[in-house]
XYZ file of C-alpha atoms in Angstrom:
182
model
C -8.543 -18.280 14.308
C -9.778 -14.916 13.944
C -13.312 -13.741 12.675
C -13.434 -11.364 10.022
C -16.984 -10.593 11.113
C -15.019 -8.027 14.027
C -14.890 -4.648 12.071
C -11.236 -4.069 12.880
C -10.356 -7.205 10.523
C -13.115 -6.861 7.792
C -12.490 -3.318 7.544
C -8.898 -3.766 5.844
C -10.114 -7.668 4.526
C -12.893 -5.317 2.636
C -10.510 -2.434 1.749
C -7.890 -4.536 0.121
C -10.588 -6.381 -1.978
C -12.831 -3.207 -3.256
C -10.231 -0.633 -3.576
C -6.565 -2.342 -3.791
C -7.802 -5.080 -5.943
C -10.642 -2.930 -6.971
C -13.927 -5.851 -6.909
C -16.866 -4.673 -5.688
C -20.591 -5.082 -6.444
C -22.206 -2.198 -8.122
C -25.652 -3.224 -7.441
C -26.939 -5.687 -4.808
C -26.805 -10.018 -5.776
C -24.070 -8.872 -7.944
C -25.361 -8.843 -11.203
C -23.225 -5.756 -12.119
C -19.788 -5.706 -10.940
C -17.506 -2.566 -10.299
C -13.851 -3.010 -11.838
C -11.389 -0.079 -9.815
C -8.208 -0.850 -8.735
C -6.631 1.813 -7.266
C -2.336 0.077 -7.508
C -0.144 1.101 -4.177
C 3.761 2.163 -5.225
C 4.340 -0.326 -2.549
C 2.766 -3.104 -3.828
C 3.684 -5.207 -6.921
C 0.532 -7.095 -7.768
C -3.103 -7.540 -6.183
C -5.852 -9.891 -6.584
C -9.135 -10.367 -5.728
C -11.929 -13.083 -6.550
C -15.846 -13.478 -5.374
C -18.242 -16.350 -5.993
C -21.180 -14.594 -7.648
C -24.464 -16.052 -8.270
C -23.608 -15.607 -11.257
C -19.907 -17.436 -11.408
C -16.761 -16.369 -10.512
C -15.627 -12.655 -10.478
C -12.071 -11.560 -10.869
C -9.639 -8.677 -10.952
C -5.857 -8.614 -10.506
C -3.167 -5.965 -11.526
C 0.393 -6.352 -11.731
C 3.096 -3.972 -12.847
C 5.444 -4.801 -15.632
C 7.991 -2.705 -16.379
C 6.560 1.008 -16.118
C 3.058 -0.526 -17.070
C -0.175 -1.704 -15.296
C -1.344 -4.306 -16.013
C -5.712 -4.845 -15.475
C -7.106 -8.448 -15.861
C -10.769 -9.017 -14.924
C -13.356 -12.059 -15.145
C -17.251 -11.033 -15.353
C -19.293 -13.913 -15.157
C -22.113 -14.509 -17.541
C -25.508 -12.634 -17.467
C -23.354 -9.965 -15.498
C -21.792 -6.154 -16.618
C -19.175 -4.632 -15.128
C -18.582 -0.915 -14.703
C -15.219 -0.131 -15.198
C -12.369 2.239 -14.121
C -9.476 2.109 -15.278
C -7.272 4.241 -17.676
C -8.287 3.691 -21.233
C -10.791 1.172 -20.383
C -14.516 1.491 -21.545
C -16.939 2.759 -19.028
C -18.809 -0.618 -19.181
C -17.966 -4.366 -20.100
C -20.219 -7.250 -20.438
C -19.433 -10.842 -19.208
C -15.961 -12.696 -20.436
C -12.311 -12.212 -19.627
C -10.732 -8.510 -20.123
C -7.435 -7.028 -20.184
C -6.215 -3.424 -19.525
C -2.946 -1.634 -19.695
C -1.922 1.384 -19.178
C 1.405 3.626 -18.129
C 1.866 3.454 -14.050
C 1.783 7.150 -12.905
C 5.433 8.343 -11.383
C 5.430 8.677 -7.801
C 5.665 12.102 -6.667
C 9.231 13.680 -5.081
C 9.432 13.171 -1.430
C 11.123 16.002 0.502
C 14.270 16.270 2.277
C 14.400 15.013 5.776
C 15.396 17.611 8.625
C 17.308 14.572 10.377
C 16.606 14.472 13.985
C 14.222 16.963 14.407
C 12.149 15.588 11.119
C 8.679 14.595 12.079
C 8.872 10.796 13.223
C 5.570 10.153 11.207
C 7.724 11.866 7.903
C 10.446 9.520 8.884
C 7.965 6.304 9.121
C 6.250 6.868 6.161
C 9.385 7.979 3.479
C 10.581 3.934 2.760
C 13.927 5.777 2.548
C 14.540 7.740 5.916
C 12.965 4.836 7.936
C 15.473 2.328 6.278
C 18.348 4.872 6.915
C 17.452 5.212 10.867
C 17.253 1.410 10.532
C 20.267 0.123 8.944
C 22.653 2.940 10.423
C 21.062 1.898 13.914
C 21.971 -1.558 12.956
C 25.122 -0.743 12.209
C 26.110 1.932 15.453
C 23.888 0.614 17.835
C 22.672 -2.962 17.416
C 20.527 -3.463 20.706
C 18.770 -0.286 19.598
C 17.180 -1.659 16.498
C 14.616 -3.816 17.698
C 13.260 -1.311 20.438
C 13.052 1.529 17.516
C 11.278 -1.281 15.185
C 8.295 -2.046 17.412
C 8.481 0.468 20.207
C 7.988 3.412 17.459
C 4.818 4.546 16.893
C 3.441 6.706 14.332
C 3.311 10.544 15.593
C 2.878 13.876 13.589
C 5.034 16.549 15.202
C 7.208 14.277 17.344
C 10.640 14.762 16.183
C 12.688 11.164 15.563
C 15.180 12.417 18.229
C 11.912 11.602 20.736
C 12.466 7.988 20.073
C 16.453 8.262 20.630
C 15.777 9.767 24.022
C 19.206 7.210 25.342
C 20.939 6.796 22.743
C 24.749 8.531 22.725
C 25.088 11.434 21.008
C 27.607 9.851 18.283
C 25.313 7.446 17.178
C 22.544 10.432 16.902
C 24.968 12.116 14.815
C 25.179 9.295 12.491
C 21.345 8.666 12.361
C 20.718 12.768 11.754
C 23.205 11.957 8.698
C 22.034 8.996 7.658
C 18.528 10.245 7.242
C 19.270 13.810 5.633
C 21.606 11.893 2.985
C 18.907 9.525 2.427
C 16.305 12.000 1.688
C 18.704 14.453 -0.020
């Protein structure tokens, strides 16, 4: 059991719910709600409920197709300040739904292979599943040392974390991750 009184836990816990989800109060005992979720490319859907004096407060999102969808509960005697595309500034109590067109993620860049930054490399889904899968594939007992030995690290080159690895498989994972961010 973990607390999530410890900062380091109700730090993300209170991220997730206020600005993934996008619940938060907008004035203390919660009599007027703020409704801003803030979607993640990564993420599909997000949800996030509180037991207000007041009743139960709600807001999820979900994407379908190339759409957002906003759903939010504000319990009676409550208002909720709202933002969200095409929504009203304001809302009073009852059960509301938004939608609106999910913004295109930008381009990523290309990928200078080996010497690309290992933090560009972590965070571009693409490059970090190409080191993966063609370490996987050329160097199996490699994978799992990459995986959670890697850290995150702005200016250290991926070859850093291929310090013993033979120079044929470091040819195949300079490919993999220049074709993959092409």
């Amino acid at each position: 059991m973990t607390s999530f009184n410890h900062y380091a836990l109700g730090a993300v816990a209170d991220w997730l719910h206020r600005t993934v989800a996008g619940l938060a109060a907008a004035e203390p005992g919660y009599r007027r709600l703020r409704i801003a979720p803030r979607p993640l490319t990564a993420l599909s859907y997000a949800s996030a409920r509180h037991e207000t004096p007041y009743g139960t407060a709600s807001v999820a999102w979900r994407r379908e197709g190339d759409e957002i969808v906003v759903t939010a509960t504000v319990p009676p005697n409550t208002t909720a300040e709202v933002s969200v595309p095409g929504a009203p500034p304001s809302v009073g109590a009852g059960t509301h739904e938004w939608r609106y067109l999910a913004p295109t993620e930008p381009p990523r860049p290309s990928l200078a292979g080996l010497e690309a930054s290992l933090a560009d490399v972590i965070d571009d889904p693409r490059a970090y599943r190409a080191l993966l899968d063609t370490l996987a594939d050329a160097a199996p007992d490699r994978v799992d040392a990459v995986r959670t030995g890697t850290v995150w690290g702005a200016g250290r080159p991926v070859s850093t974390a291929l310090m013993f690895t033979p120079p044929e498989v470091l040819a195949r994972v300079d490919d993999a991750i220049r074709s993959a961010t092409a």
